[in-house]
CSV table of C-alpha atoms in Angstrom, one decimal:
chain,number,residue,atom,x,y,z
R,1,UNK,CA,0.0,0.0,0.0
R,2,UNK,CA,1.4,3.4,-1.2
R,3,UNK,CA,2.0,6.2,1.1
R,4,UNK,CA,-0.6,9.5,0.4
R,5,UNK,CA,-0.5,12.6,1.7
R,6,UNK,CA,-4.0,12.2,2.9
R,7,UNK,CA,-3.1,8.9,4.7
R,8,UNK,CA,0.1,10.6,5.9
R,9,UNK,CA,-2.0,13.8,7.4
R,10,UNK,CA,-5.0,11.4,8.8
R,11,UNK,CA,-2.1,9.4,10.7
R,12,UNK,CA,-0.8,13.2,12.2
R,13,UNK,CA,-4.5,13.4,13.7
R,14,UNK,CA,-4.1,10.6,15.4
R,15,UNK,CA,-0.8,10.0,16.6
R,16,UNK,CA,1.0,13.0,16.1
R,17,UNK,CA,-2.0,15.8,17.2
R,18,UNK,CA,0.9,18.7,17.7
R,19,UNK,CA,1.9,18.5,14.2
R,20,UNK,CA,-2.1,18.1,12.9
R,21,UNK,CA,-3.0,21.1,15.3
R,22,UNK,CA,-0.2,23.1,13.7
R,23,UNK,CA,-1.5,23.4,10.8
R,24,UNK,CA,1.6,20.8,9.2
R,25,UNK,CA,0.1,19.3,5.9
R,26,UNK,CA,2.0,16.5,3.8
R,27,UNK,CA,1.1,18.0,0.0
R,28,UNK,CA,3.0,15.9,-2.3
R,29,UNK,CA,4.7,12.4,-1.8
R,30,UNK,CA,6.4,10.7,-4.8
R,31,UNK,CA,9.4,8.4,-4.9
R,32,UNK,CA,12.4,10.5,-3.9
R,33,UNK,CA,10.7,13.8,-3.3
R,34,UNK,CA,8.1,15.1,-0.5
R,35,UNK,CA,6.7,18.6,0.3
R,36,UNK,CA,4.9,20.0,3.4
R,37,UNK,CA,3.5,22.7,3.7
R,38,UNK,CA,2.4,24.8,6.8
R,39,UNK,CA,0.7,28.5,7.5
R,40,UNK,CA,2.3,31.0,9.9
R,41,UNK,CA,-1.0,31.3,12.3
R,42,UNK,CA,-2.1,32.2,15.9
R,43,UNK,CA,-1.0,28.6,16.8
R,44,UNK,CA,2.4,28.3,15.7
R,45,UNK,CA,3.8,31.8,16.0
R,46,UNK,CA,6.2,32.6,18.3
R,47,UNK,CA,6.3,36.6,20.4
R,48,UNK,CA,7.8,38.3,17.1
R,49,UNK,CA,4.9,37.3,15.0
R,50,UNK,CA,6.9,34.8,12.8
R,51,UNK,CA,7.0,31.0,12.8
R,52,UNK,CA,8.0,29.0,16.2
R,53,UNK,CA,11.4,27.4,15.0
R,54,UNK,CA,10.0,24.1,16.2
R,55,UNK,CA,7.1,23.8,14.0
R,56,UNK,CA,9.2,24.9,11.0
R,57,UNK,CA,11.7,21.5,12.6
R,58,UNK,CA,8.5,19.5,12.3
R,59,UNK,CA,7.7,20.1,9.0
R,60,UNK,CA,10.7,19.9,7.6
R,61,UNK,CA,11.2,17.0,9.8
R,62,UNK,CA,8.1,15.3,8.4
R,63,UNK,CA,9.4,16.1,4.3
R,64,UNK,CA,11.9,13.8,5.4
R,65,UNK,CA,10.6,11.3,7.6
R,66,UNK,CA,7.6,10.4,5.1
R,67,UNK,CA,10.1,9.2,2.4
R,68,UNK,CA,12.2,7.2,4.8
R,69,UNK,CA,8.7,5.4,6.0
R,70,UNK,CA,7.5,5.4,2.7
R,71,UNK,CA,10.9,3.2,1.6
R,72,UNK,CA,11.3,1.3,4.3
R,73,UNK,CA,7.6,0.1,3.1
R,74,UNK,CA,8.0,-0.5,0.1
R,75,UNK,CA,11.3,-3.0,1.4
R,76,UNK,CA,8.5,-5.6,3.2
R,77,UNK,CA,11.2,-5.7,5.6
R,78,UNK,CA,10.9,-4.7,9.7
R,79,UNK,CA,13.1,-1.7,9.6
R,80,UNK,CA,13.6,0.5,12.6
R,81,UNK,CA,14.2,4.4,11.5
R,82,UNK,CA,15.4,7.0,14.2
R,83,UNK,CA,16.8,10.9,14.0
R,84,UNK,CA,20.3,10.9,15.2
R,85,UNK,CA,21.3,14.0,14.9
R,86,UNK,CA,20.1,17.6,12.8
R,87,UNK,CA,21.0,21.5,12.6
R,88,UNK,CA,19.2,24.2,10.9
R,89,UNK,CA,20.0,27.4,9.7
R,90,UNK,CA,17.4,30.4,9.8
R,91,UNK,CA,18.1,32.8,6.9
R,92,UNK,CA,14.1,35.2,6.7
R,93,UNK,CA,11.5,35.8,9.3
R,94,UNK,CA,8.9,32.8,8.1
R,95,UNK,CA,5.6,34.5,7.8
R,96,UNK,CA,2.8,33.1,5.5
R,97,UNK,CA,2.3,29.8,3.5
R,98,UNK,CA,6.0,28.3,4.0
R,99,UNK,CA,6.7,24.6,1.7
R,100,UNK,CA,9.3,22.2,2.9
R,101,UNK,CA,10.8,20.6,-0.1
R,102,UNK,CA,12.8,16.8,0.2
R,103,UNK,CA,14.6,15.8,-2.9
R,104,UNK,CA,17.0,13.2,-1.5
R,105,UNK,CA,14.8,10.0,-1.2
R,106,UNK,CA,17.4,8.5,-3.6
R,107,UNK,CA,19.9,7.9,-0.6
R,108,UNK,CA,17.5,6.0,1.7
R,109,UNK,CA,17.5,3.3,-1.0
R,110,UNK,CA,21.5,2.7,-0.4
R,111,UNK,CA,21.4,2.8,3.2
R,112,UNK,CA,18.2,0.2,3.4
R,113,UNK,CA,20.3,-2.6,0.9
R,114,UNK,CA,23.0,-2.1,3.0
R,115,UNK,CA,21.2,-2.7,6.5
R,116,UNK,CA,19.4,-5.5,5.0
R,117,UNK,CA,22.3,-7.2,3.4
R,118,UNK,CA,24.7,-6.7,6.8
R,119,UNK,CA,22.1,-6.3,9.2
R,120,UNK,CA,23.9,-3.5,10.7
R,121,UNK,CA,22.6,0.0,11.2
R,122,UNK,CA,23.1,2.7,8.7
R,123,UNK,CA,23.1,6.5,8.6
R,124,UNK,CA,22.2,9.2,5.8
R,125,UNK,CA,22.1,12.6,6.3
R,126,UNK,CA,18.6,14.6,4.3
R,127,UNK,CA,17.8,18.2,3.4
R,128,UNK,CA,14.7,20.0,3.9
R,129,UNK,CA,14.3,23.8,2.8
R,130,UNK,CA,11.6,25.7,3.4
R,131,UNK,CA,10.6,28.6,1.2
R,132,UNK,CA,8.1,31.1,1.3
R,133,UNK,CA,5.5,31.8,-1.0
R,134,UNK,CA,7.8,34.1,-2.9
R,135,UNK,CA,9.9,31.5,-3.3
R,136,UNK,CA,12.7,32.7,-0.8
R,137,UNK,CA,14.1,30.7,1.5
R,138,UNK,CA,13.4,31.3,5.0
R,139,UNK,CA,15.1,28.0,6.7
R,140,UNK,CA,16.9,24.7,6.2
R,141,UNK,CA,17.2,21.9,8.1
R,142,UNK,CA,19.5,18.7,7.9
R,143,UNK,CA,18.7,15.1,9.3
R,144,UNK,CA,20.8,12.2,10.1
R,145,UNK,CA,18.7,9.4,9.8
R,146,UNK,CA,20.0,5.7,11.1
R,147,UNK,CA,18.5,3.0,9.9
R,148,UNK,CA,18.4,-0.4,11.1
R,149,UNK,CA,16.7,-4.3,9.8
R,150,UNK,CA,14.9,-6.1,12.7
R,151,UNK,CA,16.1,-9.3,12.7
């Protein structure tokens, strides 16, 4: 069963309510790319009227996450995924509609042979930027991903 950014979203409601409550949407899902989008609101500002840095993290977070559990489903293996490490960089004050944009699903696909074939753990680092809706970039954030086949 293929990943959609309507099952994505529904799975948020339920067991991830901060991210749903946020505003956080999955738009687009496809084989090595994934975009989120989320609206500077009430909810998710922070005291200088702009974005809380933490839901911009979630977001971008979730452009990466998604492809990693959308591989590690198509593998039909038990495959344990985990965020080891990340930094960000904050380069515009993030007011409006703000997109996340993946492009590096391609290097999941290495580190999942790998684990499977060894059975060892295997890390990746992915980039998420986030742009305004005049296409300026307002943040980007980098994720070390491990992951590891249950055996």
């Amino acid at each position: 069963m293929k990943l959609t950014p309507s099952k994505i979203n529904t799975f948020n409601l339920f067991k991830l309510p901060s991210v749903f409550f946020t505003g956080i949407r999955v738009k687009t899902i496809e084989d090595n790319s994934c975009t989120v989008r989320v609206k500077h609101r009430w909810i998710n500002q922070n005291p200088f009227k702009s974005m809380f840095w933490a839901v911009q993290g979630m977001a971008a977070e979730l452009s990466t996450g998604a492809l990693v559990l959308g591989k590690i489903r198509e593998s039909g293996k038990q495959v344990s995924m985990l965020v080891t490490n990340n930094n960000a960089s904050f380069t515009k004050k993030a007011t409006g509609r703000i997109v996340f944009t993946c492009v590096d699903g391609h290097l999941i696909d290495a580190a999942l042979k790998k684990s499977i074939e060894t059975g060892d753990g295997q890390s990746f680092w992915m980039q998420s930027i986030g742009t305004n809706q005049d296409g300026i970039v307002v943040s980007s954030f980098n994720f070390e991903w491990s992951v590891r086949v249950k055996r």
